Tab-separated table of C-alpha atoms in Angstrom:
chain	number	residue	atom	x	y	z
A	356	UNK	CA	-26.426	12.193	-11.900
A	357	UNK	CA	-22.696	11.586	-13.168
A	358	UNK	CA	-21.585	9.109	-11.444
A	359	UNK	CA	-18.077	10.098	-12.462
A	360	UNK	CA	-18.025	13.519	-10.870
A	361	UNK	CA	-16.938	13.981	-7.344
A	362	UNK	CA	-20.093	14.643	-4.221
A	363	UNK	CA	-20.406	16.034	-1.398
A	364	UNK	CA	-19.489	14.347	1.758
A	365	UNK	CA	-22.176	12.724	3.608
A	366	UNK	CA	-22.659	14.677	7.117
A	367	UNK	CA	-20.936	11.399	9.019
A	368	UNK	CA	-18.058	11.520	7.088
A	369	UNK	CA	-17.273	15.137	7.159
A	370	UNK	CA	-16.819	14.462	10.943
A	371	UNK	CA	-14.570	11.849	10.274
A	372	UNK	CA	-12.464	13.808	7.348
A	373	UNK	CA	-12.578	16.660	9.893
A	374	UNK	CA	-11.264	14.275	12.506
A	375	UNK	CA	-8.334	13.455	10.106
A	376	UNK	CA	-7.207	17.352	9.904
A	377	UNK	CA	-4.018	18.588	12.036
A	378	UNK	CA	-5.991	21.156	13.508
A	379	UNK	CA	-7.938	18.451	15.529
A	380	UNK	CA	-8.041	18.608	19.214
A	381	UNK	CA	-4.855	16.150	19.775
A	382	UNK	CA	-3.774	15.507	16.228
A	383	UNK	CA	-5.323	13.856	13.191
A	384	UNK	CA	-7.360	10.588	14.462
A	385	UNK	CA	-8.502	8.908	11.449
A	386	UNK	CA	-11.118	6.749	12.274
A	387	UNK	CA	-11.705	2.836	10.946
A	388	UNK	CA	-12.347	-0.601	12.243
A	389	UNK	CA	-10.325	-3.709	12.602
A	390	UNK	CA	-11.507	-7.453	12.604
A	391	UNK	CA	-10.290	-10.595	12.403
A	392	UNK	CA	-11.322	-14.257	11.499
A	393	UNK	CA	-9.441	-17.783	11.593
A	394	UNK	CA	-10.673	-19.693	8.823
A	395	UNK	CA	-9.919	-23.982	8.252
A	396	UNK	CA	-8.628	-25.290	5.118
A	397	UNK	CA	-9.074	-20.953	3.284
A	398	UNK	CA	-8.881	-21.321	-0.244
A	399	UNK	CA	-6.903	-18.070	-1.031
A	400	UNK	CA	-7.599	-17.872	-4.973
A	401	UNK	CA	-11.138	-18.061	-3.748
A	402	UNK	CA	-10.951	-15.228	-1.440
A	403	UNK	CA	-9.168	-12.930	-3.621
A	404	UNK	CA	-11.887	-13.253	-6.206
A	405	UNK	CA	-14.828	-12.520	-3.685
A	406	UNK	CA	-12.747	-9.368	-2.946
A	407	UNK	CA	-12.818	-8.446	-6.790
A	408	UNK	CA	-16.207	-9.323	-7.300
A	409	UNK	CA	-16.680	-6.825	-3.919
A	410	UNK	CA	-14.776	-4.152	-5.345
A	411	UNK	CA	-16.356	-4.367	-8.749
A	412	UNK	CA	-19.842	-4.181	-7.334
A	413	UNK	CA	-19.871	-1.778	-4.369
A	414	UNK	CA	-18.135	1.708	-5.788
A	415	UNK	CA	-17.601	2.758	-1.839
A	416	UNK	CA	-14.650	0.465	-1.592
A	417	UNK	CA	-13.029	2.545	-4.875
A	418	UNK	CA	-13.767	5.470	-3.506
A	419	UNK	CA	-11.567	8.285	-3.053
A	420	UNK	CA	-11.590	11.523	-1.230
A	421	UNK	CA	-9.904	14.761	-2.537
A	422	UNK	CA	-8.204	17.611	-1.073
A	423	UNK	CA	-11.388	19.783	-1.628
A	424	UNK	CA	-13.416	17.641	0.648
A	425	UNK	CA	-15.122	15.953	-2.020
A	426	UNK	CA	-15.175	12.262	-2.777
A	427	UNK	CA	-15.549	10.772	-5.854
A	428	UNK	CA	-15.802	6.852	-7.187
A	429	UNK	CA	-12.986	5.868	-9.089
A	430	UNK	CA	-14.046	3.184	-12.193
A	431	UNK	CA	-13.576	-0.447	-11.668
A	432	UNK	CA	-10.630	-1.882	-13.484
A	433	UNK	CA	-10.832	-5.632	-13.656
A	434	UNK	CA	-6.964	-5.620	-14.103
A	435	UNK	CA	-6.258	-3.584	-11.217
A	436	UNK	CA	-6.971	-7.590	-8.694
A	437	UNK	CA	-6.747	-7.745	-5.426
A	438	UNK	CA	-3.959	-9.533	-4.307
A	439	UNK	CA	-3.775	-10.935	-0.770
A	440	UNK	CA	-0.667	-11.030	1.173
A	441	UNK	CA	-0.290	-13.726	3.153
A	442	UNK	CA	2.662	-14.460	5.697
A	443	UNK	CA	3.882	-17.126	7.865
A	444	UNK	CA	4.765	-15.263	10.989
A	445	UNK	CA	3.901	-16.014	14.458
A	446	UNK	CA	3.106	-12.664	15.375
A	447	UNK	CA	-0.864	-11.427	14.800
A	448	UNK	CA	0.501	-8.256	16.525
A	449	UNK	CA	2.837	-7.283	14.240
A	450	UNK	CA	0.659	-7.613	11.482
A	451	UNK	CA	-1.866	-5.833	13.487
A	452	UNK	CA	0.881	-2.665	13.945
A	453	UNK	CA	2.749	-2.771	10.244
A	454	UNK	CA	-1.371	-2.384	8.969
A	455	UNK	CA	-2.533	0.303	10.791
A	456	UNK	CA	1.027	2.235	10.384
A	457	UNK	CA	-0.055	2.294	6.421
A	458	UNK	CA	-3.148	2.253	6.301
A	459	UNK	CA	-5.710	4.846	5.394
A	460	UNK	CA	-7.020	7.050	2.588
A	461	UNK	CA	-3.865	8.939	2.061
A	462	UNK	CA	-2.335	5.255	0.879
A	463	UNK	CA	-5.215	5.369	-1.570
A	464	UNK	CA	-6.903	2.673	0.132
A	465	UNK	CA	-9.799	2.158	2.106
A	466	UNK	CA	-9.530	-0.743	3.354
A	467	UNK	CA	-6.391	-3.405	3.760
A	468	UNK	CA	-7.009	-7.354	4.156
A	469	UNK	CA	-3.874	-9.668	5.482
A	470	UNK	CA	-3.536	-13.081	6.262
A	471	UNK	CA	-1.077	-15.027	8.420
A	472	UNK	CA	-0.805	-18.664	7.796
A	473	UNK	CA	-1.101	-20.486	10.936
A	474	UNK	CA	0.969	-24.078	12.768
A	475	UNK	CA	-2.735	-25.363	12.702
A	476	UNK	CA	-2.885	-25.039	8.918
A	477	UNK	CA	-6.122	-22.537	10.022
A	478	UNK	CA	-5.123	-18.947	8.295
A	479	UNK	CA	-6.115	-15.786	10.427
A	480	UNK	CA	-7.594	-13.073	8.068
A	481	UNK	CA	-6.706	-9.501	9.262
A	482	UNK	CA	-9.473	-6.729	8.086
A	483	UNK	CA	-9.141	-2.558	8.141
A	484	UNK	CA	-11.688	-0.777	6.651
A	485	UNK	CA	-12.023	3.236	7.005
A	486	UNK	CA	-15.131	4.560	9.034
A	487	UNK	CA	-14.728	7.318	6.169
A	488	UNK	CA	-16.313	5.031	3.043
A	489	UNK	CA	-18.320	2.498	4.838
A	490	UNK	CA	-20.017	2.570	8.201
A	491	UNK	CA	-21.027	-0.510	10.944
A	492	UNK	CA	-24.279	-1.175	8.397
A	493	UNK	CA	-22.109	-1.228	5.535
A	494	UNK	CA	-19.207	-3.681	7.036
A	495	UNK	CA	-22.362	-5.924	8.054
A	496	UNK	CA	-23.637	-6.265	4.534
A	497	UNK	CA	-19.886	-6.037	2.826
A	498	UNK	CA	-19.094	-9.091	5.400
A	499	UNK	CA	-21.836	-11.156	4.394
A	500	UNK	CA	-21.594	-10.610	0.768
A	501	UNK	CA	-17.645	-11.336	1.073
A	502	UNK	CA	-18.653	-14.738	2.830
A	503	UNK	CA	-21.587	-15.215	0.230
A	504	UNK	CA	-18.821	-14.531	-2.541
A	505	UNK	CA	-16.417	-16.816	-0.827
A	506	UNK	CA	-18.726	-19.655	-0.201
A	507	UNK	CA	-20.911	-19.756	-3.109
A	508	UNK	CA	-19.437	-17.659	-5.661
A	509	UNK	CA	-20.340	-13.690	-6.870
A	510	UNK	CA	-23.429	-15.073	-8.657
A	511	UNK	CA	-25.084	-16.312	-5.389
A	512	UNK	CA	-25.522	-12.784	-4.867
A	513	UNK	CA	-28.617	-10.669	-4.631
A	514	UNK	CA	-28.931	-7.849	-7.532
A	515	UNK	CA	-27.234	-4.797	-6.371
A	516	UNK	CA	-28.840	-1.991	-4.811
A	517	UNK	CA	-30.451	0.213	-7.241
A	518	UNK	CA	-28.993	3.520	-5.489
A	519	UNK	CA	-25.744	4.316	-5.949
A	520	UNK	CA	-23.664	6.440	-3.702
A	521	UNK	CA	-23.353	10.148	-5.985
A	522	UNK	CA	-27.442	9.297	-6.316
A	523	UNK	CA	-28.227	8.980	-3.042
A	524	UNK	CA	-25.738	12.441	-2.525
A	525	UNK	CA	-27.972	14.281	-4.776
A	526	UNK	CA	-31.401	13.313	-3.018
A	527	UNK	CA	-29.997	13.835	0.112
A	528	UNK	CA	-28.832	17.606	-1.349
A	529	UNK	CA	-32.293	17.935	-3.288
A	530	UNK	CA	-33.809	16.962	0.209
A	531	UNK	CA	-32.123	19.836	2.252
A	532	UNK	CA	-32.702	22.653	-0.640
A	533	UNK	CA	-28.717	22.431	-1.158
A	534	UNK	CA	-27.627	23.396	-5.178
């Protein structure tokens, strides 16, 4: 399989891209999911390289989809680091609105992290990731191994799935009879 080459949409996430078109029934609703966590004494330089690590290892958060439909993994570029921004304001809402009125594939991202420094000295970290290049099950183990990064470091990892996303695409094709 190249891994380079762009693949099909998985059934899940053609509803989503579908979802996304101005023909939709009320307008294009991309679809994604929004968290947040207050975390004590947050070592920022820390975070930012659990993010990299993240990025470097999981090719669904560089992932990309074209106007054909198709999506397609764009390399890793250790130069390219995540950079968090981090504000003082008062206002979680704001931060809230000025993300989602941004975000989304069409930005070229897949996923935005903010964080707002609080009075407390606690800092509230704002998370968006699109429903289009990582599901619930994903966020679950993307969360843990973000925390695991944070905490420990990208070595207290465990080795990397052996599938990768354009693999698992061609099974699922070779599965169904598809070309």
């Amino acid at each position: 399989v190249d891994e380079a080459a762009p693949f099909d949409l998985f059934p899940m996430q053609q509803l989503y891209w579908a979802g996304r078109s101005s023909l939709a029934a009320g307008g294009a609703q991309p679809a994604w999911i929004e968290w947040e966590a207050v975390v004590p004494g947050f070592d920022a330089a820390r975070f930012e390289a659990a993010v990299d690590a993240l990025v470097e290892r999981h090719g669904a958060l560089r992932t990309v989809v074209l106007p054909s439909g198709k999506q397609q993994i764009e390399p890793h570029d250790a130069r390219d680091r995540f950079v968090l921004p981090i504000s003082d304001s008062a206002d979680p809402a704001a931060v809230r609105e000025r993300m989602t009125a941004t975000f989304g594939l069409a930005s070229g991202r897949s996923f935005l992290i903010e964080a707002e420094r609080g009075a407390d000295g606690a800092t509230r970290l704002f998370f968006l990731f699109d429903l289009l290049v990582a599901d619930a099950r994903s966020l679950t183990v993307l969360t843990d191994e973000l925390w695991t990064c944070y905490d420990r470091g990208a070595g207290a990892l465990p080795a990397p799935a052996r599938l990768t996303m354009p693999q698992y695409a061609a099974l699922a094709a070779a599965r169904r009879g598809d070309p």
